[in-house]
PDB file of C-alpha atoms in Angstrom:
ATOM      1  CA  UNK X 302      35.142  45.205 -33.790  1.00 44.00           C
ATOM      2  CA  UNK X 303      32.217  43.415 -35.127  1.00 47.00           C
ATOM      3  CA  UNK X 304      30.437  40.846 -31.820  1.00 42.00           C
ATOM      4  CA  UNK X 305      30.133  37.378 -32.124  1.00 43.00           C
ATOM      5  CA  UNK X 306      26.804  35.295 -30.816  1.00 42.00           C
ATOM      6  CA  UNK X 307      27.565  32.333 -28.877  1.00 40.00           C
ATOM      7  CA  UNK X 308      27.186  29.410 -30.897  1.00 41.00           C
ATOM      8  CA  UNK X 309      27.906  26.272 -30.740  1.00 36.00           C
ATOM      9  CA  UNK X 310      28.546  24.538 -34.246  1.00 41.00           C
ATOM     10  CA  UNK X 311      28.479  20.732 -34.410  1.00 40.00           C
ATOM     11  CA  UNK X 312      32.149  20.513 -33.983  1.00 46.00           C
ATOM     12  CA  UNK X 313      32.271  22.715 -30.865  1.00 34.00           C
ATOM     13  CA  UNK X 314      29.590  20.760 -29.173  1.00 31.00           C
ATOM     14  CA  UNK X 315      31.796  17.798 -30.098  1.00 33.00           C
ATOM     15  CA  UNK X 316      34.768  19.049 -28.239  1.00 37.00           C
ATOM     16  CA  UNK X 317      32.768  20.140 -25.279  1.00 30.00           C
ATOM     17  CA  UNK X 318      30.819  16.502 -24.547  1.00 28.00           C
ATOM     18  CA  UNK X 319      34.478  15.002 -25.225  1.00 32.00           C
ATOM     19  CA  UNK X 320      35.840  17.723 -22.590  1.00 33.00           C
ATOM     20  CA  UNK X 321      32.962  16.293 -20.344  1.00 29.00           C
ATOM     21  CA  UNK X 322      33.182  12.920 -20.653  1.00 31.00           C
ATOM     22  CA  UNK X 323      37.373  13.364 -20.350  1.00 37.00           C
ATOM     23  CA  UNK X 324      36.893  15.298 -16.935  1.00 36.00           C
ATOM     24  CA  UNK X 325      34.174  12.070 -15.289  1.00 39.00           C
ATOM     25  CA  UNK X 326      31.582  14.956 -14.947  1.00 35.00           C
ATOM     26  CA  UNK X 327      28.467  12.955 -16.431  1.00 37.00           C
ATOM     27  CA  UNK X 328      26.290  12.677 -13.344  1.00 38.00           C
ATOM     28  CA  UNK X 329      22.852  14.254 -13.682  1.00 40.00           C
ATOM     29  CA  UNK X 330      21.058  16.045 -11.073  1.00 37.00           C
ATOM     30  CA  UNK X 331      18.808  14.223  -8.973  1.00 45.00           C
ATOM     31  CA  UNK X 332      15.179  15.200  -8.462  1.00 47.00           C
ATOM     32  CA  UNK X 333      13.316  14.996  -5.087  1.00 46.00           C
ATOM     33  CA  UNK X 334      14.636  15.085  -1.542  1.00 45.00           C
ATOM     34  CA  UNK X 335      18.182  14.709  -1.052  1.00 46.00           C
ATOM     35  CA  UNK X 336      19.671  11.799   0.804  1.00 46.00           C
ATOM     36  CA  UNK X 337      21.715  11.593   3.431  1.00 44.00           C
ATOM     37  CA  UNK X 338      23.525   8.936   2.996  1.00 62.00           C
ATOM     38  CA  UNK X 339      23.500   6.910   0.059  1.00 88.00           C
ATOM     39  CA  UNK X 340      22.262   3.222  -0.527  1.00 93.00           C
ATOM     40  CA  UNK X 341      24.816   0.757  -1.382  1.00 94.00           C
ATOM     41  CA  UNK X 342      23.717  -2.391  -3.417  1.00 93.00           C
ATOM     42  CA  UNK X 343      24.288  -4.346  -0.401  1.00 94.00           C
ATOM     43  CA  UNK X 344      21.714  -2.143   1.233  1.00 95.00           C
ATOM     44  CA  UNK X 345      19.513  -2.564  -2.000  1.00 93.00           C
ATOM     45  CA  UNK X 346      19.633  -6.212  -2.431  1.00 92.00           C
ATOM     46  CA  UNK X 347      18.778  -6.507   0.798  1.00 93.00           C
ATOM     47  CA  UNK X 348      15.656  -4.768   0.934  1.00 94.00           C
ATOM     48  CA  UNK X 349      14.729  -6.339  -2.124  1.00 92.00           C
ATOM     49  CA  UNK X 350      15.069  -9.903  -0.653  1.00 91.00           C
ATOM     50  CA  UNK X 351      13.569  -9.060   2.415  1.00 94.00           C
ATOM     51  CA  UNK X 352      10.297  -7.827   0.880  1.00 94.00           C
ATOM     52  CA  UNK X 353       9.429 -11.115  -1.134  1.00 93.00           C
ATOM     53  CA  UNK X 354      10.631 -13.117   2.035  1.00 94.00           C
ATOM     54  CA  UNK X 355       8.566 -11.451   4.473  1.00 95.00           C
ATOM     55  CA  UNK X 356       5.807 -11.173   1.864  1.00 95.00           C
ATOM     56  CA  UNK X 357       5.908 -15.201   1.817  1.00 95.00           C
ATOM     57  CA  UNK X 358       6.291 -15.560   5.392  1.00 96.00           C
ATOM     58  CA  UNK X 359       3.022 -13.312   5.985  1.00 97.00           C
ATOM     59  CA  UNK X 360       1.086 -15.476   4.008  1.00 97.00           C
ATOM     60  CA  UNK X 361       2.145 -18.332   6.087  1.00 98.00           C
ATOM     61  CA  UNK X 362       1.405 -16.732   9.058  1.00 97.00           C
ATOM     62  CA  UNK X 363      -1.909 -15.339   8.119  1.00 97.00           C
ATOM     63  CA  UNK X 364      -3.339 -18.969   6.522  1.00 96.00           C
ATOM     64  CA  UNK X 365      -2.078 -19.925  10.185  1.00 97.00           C
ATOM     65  CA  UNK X 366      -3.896 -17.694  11.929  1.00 96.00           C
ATOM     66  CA  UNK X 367      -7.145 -18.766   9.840  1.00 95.00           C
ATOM     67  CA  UNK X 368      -6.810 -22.054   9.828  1.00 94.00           C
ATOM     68  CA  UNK X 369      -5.579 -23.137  13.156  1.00 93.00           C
ATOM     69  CA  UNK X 370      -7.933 -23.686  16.049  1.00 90.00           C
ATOM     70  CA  UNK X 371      -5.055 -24.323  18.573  1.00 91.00           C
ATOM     71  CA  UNK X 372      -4.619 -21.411  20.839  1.00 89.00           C
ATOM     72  CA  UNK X 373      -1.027 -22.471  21.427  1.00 90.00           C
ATOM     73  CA  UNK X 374      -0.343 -21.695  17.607  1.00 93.00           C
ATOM     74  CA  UNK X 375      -2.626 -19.028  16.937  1.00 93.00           C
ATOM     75  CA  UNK X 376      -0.674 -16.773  19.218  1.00 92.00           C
ATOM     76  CA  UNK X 377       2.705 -17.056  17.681  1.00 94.00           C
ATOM     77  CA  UNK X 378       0.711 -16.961  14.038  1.00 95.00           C
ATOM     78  CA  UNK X 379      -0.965 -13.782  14.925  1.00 95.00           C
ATOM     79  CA  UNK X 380       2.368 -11.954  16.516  1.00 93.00           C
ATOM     80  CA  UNK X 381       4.102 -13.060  13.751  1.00 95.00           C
ATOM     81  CA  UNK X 382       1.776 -11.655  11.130  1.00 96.00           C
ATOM     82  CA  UNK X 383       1.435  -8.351  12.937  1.00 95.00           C
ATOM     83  CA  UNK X 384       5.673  -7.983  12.700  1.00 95.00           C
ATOM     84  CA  UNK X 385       5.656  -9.106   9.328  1.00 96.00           C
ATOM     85  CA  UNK X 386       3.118  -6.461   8.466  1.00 97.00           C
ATOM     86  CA  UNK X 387       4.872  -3.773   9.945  1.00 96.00           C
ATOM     87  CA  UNK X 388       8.535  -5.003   8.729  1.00 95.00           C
ATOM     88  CA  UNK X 389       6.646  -4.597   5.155  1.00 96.00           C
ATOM     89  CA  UNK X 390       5.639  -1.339   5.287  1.00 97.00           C
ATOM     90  CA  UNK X 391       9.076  -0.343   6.594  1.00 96.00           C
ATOM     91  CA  UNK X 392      10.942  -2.081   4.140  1.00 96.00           C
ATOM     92  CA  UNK X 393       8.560  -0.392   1.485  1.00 96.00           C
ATOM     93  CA  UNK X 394       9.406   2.994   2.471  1.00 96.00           C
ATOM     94  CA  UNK X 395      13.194   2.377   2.816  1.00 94.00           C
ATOM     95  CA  UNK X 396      12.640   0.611  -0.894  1.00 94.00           C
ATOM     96  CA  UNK X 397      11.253   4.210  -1.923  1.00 94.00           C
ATOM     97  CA  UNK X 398      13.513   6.355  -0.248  1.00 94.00           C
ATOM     98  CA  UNK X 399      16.694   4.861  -1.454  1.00 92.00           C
ATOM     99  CA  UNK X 400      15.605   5.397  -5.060  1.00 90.00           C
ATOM    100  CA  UNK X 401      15.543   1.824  -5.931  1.00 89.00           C
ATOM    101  CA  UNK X 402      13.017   0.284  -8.446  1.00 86.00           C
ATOM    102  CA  UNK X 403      10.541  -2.215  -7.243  1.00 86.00           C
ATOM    103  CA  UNK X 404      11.654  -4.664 -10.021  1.00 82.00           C
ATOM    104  CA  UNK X 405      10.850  -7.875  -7.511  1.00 79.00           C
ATOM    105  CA  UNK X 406      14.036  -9.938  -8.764  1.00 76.00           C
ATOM    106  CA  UNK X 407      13.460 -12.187  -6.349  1.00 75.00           C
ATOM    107  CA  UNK X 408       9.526 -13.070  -7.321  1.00 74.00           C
ATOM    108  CA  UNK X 409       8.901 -16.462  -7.845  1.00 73.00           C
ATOM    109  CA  UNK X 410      12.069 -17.930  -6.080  1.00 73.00           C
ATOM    110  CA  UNK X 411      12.356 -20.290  -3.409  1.00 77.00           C
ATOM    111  CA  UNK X 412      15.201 -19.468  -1.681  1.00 85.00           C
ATOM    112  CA  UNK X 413      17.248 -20.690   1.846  1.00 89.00           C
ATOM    113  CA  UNK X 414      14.234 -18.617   4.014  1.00 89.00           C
ATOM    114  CA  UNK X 415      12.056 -17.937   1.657  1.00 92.00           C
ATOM    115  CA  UNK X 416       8.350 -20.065   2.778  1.00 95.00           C
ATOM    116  CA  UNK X 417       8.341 -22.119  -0.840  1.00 94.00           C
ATOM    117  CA  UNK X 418       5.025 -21.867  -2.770  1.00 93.00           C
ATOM    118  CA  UNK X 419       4.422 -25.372  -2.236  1.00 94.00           C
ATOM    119  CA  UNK X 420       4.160 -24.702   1.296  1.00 96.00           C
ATOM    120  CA  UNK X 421       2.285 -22.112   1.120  1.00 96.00           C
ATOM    121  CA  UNK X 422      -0.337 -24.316  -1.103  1.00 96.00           C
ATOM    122  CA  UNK X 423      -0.422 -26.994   1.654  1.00 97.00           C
ATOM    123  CA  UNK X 424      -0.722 -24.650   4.534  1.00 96.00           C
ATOM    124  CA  UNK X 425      -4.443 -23.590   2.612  1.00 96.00           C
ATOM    125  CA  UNK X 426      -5.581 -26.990   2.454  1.00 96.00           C
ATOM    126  CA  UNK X 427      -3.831 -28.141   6.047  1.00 94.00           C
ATOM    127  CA  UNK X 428      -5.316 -28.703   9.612  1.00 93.00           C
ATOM    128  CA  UNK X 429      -4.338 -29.883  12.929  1.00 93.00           C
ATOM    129  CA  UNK X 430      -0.528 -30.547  12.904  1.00 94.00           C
ATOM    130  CA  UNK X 431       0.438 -30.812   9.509  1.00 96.00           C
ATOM    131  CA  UNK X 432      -0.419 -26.946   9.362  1.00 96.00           C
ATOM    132  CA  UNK X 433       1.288 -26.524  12.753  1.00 95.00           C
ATOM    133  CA  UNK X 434       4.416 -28.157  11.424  1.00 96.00           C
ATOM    134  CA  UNK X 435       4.652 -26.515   8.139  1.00 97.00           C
ATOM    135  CA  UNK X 436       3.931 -23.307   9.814  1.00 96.00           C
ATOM    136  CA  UNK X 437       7.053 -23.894  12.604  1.00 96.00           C
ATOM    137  CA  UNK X 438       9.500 -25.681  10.095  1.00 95.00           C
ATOM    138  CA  UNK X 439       8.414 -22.223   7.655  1.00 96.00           C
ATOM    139  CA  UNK X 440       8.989 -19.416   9.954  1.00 96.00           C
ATOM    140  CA  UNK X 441      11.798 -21.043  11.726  1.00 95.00           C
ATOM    141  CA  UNK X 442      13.447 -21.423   8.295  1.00 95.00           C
ATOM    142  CA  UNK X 443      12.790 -17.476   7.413  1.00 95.00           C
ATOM    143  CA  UNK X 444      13.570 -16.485  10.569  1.00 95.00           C
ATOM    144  CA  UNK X 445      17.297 -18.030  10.602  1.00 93.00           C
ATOM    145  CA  UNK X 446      17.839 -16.547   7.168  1.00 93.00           C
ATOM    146  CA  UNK X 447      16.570 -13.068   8.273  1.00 93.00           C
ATOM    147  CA  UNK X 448      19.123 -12.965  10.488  1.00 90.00           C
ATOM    148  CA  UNK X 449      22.000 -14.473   8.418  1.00 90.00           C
ATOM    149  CA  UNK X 450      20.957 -11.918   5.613  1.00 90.00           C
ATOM    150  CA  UNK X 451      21.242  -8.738   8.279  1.00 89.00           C
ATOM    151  CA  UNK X 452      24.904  -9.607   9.351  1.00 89.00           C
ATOM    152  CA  UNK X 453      25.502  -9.424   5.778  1.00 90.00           C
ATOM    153  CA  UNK X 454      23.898  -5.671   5.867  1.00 93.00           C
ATOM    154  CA  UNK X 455      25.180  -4.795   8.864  1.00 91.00           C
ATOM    155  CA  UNK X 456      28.745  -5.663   7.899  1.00 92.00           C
ATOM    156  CA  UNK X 457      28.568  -4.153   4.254  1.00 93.00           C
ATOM    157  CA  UNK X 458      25.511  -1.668   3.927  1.00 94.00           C
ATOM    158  CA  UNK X 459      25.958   1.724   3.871  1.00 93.00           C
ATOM    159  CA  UNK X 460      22.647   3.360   4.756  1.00 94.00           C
ATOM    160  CA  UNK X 461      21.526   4.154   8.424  1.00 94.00           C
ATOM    161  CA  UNK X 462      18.495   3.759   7.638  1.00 93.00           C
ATOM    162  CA  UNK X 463      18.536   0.070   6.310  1.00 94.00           C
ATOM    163  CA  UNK X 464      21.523  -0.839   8.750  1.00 94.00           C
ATOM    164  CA  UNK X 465      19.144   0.105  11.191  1.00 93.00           C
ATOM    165  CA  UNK X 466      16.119  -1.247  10.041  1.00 93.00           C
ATOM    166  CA  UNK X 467      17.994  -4.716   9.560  1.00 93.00           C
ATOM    167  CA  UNK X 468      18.954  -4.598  13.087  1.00 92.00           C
ATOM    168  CA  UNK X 469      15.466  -3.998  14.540  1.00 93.00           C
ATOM    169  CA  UNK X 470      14.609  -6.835  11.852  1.00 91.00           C
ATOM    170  CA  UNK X 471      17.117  -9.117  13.463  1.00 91.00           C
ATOM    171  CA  UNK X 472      15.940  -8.129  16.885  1.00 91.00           C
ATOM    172  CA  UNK X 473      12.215  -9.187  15.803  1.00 91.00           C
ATOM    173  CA  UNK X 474      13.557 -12.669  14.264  1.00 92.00           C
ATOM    174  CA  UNK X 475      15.180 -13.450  17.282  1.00 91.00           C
ATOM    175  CA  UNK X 476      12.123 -12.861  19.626  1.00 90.00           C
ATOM    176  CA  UNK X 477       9.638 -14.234  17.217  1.00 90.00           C
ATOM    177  CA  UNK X 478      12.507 -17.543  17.528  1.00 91.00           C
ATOM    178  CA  UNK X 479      12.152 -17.478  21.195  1.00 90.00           C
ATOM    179  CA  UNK X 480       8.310 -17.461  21.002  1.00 87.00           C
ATOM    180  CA  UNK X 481       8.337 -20.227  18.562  1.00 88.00           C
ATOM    181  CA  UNK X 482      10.857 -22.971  20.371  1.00 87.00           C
ATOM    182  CA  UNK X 483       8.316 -22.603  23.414  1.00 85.00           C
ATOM    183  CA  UNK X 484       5.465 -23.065  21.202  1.00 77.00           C
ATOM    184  CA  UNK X 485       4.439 -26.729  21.784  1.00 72.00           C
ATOM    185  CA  UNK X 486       4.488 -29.350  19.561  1.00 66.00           C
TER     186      UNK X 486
END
């Protein structure tokens, strides 16, 4: 009985990647850390909107800061760029750990919530209460989409970790809300 090598001839390997693709097993393995749970595009999407949003609103926020020499709006400026910077880096991480690309989709937009460019422009040239207005109308306007965008994750994500970043999120939008409507005008 003479032995055989195993070898796979063209039309063998043929058969098998047919058997493959017939049986759904075409997943490849994963490198790095496994995951938990896994990220949904709702969950994706989300933290990709919320990045350039936030990113926008910071801006705002820190030109406000600068700019203003009103203590009643440098407070609210200066809390709200301190969240802002700290939502960022979350969002960041949660961008990295769910394996998404940071392909900014959303760059360049001006969305509901989203502090348009053109704002942004006049807020760097602004004093007195144009720049207090643009900054309030702004943040309110990011603020109420923030939290319109994290029922939507809350109802359809699937991560813990974004679900529960979006709620701490929403928690921050409301306060930051609350600080704002008692901000004079």
């Amino acid at each position: 009985m003479q032995l055989r090598r195993n070898v796979l001839t063209p039309r063998t390997a043929a058969a098998l990647l047919a058997a493959v693709l017939a049986t759904g097993c075409t997943q490849q393995p994963v490198a790095g850390p496994p995951r938990a749970v896994a990220f949904n595009a709702t969950d994706t999407a989300w933290i990709q909107l919320m990045i350039p949003m936030d990113e926008r609103a910071l801006r705002l926020a820190a030109l406000t800061a600068d700019r203003t020499i009103d203590p009643a709006l440098t407070g609210p400026a200066t809390a709200s760029e301190s969240k802002l910077k700290g939502e960022l880096e979350r969002l960041r991480r949660l961008l990295e750990l769910s394996g998404a690309p940071d392909t900014r989709p959303h760059e360049g937009h001006n969305m509901p919530g989203m502090v348009p460019l053109g704002t942004l422009e006049k807020a760097a040239t602004s004093t007195g209460e144009e720049l207090r207005r643009l900054f309030l109308d702004g943040m309110r306007a990011h603020l109420a989409q923030v939290r319109s965008l994290w029922a939507g994750e809350r109802a359809s994500g699937s991560a813990d970790d974004a679900k529960d970043l979006a709620e701490a999120v929403e928690r921050s939008a409301g306060e930051q809300l609350a600080l704002l409507n008692t901000t004079p005008r």
